[in-house]
CSV table of C-alpha atoms and ligand atoms in Angstrom, one decimal:
chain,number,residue,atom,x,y,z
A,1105,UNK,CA,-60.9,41.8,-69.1
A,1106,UNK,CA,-58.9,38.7,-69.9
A,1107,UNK,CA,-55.9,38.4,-72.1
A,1108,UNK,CA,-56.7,34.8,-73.6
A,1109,UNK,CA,-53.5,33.4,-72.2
A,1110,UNK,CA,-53.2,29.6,-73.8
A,1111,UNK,CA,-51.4,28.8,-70.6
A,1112,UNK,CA,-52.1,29.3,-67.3
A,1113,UNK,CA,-49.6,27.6,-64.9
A,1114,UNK,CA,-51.1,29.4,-62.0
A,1115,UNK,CA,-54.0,27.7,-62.7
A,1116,UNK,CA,-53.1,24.3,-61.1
A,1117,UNK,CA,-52.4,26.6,-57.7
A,1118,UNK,CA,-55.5,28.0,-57.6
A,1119,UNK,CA,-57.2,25.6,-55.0
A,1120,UNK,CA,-55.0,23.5,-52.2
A,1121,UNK,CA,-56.3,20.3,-52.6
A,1122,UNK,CA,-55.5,20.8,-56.6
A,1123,UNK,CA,-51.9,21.7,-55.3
A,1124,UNK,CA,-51.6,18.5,-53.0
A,1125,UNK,CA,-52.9,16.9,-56.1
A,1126,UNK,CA,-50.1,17.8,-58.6
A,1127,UNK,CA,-47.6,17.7,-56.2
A,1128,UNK,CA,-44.0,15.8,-57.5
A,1129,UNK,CA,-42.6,15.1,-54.1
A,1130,UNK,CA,-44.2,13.9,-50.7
A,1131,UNK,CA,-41.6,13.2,-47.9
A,1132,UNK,CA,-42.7,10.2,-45.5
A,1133,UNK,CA,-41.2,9.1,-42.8
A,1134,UNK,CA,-40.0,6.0,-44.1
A,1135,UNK,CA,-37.3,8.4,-46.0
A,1136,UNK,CA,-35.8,9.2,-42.5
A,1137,UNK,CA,-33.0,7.5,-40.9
A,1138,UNK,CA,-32.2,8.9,-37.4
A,1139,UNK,CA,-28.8,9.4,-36.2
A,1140,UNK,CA,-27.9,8.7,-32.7
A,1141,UNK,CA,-25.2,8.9,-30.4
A,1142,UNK,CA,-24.0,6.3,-27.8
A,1143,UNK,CA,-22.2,6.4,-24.6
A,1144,UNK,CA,-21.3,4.5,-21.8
A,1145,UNK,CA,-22.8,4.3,-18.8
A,1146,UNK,CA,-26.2,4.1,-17.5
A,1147,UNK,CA,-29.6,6.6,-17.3
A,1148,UNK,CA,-27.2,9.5,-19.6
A,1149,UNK,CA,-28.7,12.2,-21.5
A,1150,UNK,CA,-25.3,14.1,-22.5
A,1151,UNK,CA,-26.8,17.6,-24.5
A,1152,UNK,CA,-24.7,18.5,-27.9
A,1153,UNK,CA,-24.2,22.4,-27.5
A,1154,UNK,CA,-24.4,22.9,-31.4
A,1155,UNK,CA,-26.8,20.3,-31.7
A,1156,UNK,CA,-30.0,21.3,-29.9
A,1157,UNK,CA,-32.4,18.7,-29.4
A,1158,UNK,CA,-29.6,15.6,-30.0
A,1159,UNK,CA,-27.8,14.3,-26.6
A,1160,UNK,CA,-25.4,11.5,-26.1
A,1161,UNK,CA,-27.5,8.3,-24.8
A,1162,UNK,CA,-26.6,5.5,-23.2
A,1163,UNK,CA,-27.5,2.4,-24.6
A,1164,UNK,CA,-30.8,2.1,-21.7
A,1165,UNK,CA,-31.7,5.9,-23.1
A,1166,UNK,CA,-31.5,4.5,-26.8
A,1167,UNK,CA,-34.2,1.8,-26.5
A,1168,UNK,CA,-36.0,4.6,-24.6
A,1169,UNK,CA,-35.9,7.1,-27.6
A,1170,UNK,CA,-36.2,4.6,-30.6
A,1171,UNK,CA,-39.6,3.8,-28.9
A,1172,UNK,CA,-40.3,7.3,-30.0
A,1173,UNK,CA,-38.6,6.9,-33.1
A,1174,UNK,CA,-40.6,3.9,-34.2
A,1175,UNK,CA,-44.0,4.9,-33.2
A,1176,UNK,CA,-43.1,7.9,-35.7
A,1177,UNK,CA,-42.9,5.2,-38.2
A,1178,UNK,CA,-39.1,6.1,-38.8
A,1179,UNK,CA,-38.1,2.8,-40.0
A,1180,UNK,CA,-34.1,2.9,-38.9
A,1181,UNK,CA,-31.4,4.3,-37.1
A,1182,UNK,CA,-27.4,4.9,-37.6
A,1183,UNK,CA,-25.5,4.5,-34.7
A,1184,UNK,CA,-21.7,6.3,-34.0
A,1185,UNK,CA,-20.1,5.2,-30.5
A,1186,UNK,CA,-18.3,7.3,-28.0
A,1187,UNK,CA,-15.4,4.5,-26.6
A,1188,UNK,CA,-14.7,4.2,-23.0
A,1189,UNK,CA,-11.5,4.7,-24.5
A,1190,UNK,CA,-8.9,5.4,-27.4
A,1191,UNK,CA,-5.9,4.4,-28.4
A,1192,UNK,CA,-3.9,3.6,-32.0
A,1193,UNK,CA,-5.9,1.4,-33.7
A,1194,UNK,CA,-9.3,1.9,-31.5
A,1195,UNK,CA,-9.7,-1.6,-30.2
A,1196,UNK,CA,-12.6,-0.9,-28.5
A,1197,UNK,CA,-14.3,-0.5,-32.3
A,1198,UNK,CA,-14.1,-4.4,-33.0
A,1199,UNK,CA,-14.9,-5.5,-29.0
A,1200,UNK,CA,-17.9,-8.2,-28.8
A,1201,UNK,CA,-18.8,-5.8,-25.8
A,1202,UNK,CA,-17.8,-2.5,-27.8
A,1203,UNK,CA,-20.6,0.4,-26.8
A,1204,UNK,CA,-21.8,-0.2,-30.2
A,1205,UNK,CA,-22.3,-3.8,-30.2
A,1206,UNK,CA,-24.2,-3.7,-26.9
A,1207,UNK,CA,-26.7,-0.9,-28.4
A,1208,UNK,CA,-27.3,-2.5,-31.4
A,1209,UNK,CA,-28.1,-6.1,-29.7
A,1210,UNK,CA,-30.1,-3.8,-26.9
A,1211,UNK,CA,-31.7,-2.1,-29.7
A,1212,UNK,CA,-32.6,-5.7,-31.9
A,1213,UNK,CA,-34.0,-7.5,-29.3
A,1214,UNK,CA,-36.1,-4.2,-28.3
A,1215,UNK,CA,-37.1,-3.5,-31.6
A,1216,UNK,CA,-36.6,-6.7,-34.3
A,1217,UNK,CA,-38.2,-4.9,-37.0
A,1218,UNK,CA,-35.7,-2.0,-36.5
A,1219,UNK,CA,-33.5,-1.2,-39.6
A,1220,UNK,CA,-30.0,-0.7,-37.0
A,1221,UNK,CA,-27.3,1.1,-39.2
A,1222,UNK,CA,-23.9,0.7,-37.3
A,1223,UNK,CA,-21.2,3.5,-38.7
A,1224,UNK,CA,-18.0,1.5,-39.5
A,1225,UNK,CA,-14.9,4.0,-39.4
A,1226,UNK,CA,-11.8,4.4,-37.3
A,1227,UNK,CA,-12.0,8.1,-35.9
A,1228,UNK,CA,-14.0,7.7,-32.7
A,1229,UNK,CA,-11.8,5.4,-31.4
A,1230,UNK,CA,-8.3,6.3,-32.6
A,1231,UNK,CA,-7.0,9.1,-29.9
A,1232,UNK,CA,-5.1,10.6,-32.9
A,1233,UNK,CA,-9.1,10.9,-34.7
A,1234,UNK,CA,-8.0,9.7,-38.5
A,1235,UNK,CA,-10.0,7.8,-40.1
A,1236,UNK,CA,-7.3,5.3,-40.5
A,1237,UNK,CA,-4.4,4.0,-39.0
A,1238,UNK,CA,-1.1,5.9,-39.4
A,1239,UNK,CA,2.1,6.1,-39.8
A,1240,UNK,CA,3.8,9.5,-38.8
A,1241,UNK,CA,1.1,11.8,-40.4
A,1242,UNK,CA,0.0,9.4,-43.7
A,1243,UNK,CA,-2.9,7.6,-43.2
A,1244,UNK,CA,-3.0,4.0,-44.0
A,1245,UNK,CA,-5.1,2.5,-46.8
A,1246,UNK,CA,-4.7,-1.1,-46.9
A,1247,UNK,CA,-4.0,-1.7,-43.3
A,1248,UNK,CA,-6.9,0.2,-42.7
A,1249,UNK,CA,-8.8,-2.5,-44.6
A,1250,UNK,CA,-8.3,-5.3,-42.0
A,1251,UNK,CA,-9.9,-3.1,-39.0
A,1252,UNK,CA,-12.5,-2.0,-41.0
A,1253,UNK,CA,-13.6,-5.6,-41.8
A,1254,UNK,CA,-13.0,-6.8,-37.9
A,1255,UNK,CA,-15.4,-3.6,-37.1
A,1256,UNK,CA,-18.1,-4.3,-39.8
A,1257,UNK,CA,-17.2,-8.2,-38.5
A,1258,UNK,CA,-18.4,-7.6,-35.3
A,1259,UNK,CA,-21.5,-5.2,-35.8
A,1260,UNK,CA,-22.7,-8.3,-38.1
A,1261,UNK,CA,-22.3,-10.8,-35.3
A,1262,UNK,CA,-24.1,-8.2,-32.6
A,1263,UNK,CA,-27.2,-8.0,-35.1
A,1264,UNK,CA,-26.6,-5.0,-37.4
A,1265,UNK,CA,-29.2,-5.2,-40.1
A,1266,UNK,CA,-26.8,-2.3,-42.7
A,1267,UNK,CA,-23.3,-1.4,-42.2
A,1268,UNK,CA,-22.2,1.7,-43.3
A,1269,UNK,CA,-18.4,2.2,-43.9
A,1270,UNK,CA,-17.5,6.1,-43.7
A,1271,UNK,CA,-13.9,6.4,-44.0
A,1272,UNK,CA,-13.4,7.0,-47.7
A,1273,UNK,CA,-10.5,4.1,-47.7
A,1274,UNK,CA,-10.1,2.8,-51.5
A,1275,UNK,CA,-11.3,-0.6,-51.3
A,1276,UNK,CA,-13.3,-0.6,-47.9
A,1277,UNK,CA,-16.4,-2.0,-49.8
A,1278,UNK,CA,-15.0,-5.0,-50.8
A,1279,UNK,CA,-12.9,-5.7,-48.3
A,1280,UNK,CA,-16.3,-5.7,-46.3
A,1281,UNK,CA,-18.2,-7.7,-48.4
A,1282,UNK,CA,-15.4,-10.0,-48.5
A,1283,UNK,CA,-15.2,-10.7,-45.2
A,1284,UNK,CA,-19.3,-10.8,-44.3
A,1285,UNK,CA,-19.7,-13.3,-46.9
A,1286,UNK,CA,-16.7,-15.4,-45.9
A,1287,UNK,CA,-18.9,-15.5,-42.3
A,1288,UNK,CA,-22.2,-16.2,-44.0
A,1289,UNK,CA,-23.6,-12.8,-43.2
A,1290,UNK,CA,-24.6,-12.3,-46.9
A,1291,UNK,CA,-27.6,-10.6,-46.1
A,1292,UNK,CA,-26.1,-7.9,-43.9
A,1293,UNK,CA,-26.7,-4.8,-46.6
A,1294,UNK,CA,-23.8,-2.5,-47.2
A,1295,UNK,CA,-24.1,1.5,-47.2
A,1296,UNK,CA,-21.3,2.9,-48.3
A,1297,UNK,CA,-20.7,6.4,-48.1
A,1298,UNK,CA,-19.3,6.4,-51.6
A,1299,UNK,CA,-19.3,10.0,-52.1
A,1300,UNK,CA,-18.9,11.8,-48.6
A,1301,UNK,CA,-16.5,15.8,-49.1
A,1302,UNK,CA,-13.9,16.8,-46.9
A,1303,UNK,CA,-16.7,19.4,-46.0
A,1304,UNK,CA,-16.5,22.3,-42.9
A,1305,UNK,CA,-20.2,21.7,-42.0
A,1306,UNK,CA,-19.0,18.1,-40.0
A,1307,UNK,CA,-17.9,20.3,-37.0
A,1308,UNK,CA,-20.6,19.9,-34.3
A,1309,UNK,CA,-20.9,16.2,-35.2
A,1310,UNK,CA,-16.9,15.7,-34.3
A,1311,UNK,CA,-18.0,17.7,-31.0
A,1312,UNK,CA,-20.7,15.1,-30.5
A,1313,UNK,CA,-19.5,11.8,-31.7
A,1314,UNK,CA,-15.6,13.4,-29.9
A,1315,UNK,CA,-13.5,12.4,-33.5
A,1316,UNK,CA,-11.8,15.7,-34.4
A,1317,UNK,CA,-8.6,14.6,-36.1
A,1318,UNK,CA,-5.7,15.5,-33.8
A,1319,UNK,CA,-3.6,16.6,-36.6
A,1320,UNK,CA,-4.2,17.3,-39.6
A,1321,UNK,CA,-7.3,17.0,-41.6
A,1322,UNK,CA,-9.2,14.5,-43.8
A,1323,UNK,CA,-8.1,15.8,-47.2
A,1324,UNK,CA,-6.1,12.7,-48.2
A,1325,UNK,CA,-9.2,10.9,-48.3
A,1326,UNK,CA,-12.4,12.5,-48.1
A,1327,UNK,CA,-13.4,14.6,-51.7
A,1328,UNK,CA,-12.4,18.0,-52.8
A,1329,UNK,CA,-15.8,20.1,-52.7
A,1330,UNK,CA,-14.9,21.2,-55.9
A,1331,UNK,CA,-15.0,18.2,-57.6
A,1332,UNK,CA,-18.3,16.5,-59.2
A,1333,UNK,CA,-16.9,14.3,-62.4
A,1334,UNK,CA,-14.6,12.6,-59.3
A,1335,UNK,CA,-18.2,11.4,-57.9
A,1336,UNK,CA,-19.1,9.4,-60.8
A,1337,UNK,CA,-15.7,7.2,-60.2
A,1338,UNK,CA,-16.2,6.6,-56.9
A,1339,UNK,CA,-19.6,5.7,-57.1
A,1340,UNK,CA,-19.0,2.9,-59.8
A,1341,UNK,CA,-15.7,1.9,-57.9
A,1342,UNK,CA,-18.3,1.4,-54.7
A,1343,UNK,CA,-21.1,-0.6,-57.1
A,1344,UNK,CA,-18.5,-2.6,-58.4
A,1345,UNK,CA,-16.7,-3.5,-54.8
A,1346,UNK,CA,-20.9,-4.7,-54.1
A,1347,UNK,CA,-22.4,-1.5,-52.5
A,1348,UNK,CA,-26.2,-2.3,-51.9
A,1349,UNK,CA,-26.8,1.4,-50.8
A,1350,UNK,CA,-25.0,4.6,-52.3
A,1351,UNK,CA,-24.4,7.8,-49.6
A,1352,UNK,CA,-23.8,11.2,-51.0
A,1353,UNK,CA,-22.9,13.2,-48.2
A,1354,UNK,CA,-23.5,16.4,-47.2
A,1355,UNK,CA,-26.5,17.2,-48.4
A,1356,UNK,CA,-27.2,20.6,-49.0
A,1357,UNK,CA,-24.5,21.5,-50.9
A,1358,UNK,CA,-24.2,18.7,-53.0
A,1359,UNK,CA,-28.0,18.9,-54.4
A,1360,UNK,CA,-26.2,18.4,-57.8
A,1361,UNK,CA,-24.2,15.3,-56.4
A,1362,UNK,CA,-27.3,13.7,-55.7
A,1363,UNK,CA,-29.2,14.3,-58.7
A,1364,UNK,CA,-25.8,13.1,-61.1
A,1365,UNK,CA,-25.6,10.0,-58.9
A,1366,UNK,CA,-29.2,9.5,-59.3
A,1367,UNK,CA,-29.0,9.4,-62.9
A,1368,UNK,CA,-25.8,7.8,-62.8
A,1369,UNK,CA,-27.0,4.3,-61.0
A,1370,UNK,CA,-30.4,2.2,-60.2
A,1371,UNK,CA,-29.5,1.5,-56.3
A,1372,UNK,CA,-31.4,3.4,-53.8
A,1373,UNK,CA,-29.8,6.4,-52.7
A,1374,UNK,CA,-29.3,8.2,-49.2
A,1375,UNK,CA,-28.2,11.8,-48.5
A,1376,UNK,CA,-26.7,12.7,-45.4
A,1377,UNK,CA,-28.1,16.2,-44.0
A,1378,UNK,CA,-25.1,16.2,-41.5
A,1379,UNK,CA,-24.6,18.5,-38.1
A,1380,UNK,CA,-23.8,21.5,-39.6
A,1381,UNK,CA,-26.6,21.5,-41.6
A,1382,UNK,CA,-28.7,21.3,-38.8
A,1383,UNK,CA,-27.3,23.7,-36.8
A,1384,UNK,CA,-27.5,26.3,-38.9
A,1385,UNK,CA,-31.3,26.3,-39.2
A,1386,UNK,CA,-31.4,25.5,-35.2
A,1387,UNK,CA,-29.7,28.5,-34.9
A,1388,UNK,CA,-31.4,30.5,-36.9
A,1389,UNK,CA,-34.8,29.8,-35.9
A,1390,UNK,CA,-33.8,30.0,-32.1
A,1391,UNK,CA,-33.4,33.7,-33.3
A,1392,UNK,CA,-36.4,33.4,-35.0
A,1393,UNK,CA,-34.9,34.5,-37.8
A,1394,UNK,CA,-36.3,31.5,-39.5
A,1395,UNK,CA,-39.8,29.3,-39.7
A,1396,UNK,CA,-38.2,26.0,-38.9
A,1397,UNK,CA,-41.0,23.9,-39.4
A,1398,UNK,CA,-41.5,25.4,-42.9
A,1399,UNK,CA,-37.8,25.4,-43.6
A,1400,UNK,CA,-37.2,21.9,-42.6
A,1401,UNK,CA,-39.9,20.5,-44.5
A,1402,UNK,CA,-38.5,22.6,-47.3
A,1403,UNK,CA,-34.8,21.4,-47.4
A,1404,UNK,CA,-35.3,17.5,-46.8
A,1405,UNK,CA,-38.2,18.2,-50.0
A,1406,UNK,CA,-35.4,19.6,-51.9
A,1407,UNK,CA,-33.1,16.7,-50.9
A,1408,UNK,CA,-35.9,14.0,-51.7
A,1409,UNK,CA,-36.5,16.2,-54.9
A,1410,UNK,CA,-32.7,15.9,-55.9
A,1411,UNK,CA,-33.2,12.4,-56.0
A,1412,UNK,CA,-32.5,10.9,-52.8
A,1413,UNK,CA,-34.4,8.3,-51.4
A,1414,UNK,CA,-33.4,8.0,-48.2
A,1415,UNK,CA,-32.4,10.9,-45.8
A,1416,UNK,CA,-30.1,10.7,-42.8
A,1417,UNK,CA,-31.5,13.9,-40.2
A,1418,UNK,CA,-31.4,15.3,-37.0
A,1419,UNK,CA,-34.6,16.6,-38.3
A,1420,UNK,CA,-36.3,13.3,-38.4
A,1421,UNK,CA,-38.7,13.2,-35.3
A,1422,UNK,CA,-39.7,16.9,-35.5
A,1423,UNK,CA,-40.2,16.3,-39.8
A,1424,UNK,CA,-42.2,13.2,-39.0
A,1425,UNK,CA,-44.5,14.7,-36.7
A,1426,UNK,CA,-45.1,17.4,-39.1
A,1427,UNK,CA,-45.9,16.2,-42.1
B,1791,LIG,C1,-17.0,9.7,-39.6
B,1791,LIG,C2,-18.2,10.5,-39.8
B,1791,LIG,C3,-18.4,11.9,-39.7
B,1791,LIG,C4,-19.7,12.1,-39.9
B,1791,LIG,C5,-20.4,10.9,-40.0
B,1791,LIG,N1,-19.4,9.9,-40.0
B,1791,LIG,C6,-17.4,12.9,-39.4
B,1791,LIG,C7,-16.2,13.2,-40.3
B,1791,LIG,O1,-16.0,12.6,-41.3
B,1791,LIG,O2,-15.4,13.9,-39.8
B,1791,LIG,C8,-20.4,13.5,-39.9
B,1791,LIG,C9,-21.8,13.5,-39.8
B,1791,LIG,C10,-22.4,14.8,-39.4
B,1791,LIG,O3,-21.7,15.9,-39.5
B,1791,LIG,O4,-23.6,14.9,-39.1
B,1791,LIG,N2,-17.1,8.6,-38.8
């Protein structure tokens, strides 16, 4: 008995080959960009509680693991420093022998064809944890502007292929193109995280990467989660300031983010899938309440599917090795 149905959708399901035939979205690896965290010291392997799987390295431990990360064929890494030590304006940030200058020359002459990300934003290395300087409890646009260019300054001269500016200061884009250029570093590629939300699911990165503001929090710069038309401005005011690579950031929340921005603007886009993301499905499956492999490959699908091109993840190794 058959109901002479003119359209069968099911029917393109009916065989797997026919389904890996029709599908829209493949992730690769090349999509991934792996996060990593970098201490001082020597031979370290510091565990992040909420973050199984992801330790603090030293910069030795670093080379060690990104020869794991590039036999995966995971083409770069971002890197956040851990200081030896803060203070007001985070001096440590802009040192030609900063923790993340050594990595990233460590990590170039290891690796040349490396992609090496370097993060460029104050609350590592301030002890109060802004993202800025201050004064009293404001925090500091345009002063701001002159660290942030001696930081993305001094990642350039130490080798770092992208800088990616993270502070959500009005004007930290140009300011860093400025200043690149005026030192000839004109091919040093700037990812801005144009649109990153003052979001709750940063908290076991600011456990890891030790920037948990003091005081305070990071609404006087970072983006109201209710707002999406806001997005659109601060993605043009990025483009326009010379932003080779738009961030949307988190990820999961802001699926809608990333599609508008992708239909908003031609330049490749990345999507940050930040801690909290990841801990919730670490969690989850630890209880085994949760497939992880399956739900993994699901969410960084629906990221890729959103529109993003590139994907910042914890997940990366484990997603590479499975698809
Ligand atoms: C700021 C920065 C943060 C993250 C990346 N860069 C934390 C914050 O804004 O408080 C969060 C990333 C994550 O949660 O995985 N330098």
């Amino acid at each position: 008995m058959n109901f002479n149905l003119p359209v069968r959708p099911r029917r393109l399901r009916s065989h797997a080959t026919l389904r890996r035939m029709v599908r829209e979205t493949c992730l690769t690896p090349t999509d991934f960009i792996y996060p990593l965290f970098i201490t001082h010291g020597e031979g370290i392997r510091q565990p992040i509680a909420a973050m199984p799987g992801i330790a603090q390295l030293s910069v030795d431990q670093a080379v060690a693991e990104v020869a794991e990360v590039v036999k995966l064929d995971i083409p770069s890494v971002i890197l956040f420093g851990i200081p030896e030590e803060k203070d007001a304006v985070g001096l440590e940030n802009f040192a030609a022998d900063g923790i993340i200058q050594e990595a990233t020359r460590a990590l170039k002459r290891a690796y040349p064809q490396l992609m090496v990300i370097t993060d460029v934003c104050l609350c590592e290395y301030t002890h109060h944890g802004h993202c800025g300087l201050i004064r009293g409890e404001e925090i500091l646009n345009d002063e701001t502007l002159e660290i942030l260019q001696r930081v993305a300054l001094s990642h350039a001269r130490a080798g770092a292929d992208i800088v990616a500016p993270s502070g959500m200061m009005d004007g930290m884009v140009g300011a860093i193109r400025t200043i690149l250029d005026k030192h000839d570093f004109t091919n040093v590629t700037i990812l801005s995280y144009a649109v990153k939300y003052a979001s709750a699911f940063y908290g076991p990165f600011r456990e890891a990467a030790g920037g948990a503001p003091k005081f305070g929090d990071r609404k006087s710069h970072q983006m109201d989660p209710a707002n999406g038309r806001e997005a659109r401005r601060e993605v043009a005011l990025d483009l326009a300031e010379g932003a080779d690579l738009i961030m949307v950031k988190p990820a999961l929340a802001y699926l809608d983010i990333i599609r508008q921005t992708r239909e908003q603007c031609d330049v490749p886009i990345a999507a940050y899938n930040v801690s909290g993301e990841y801990a919730m499905i670490k969690a989850a499956a630890a209880n085994g309440w949760l497939n992880e492999q399956a739900a993994v490959l699901e969410l960084l699908t629906s990221i890729k599917r959103a529109g993003a091109d590139l994907i910042l993840t914890y997940h990366a190794k484990d997603a590479a090795k499975w698809i």
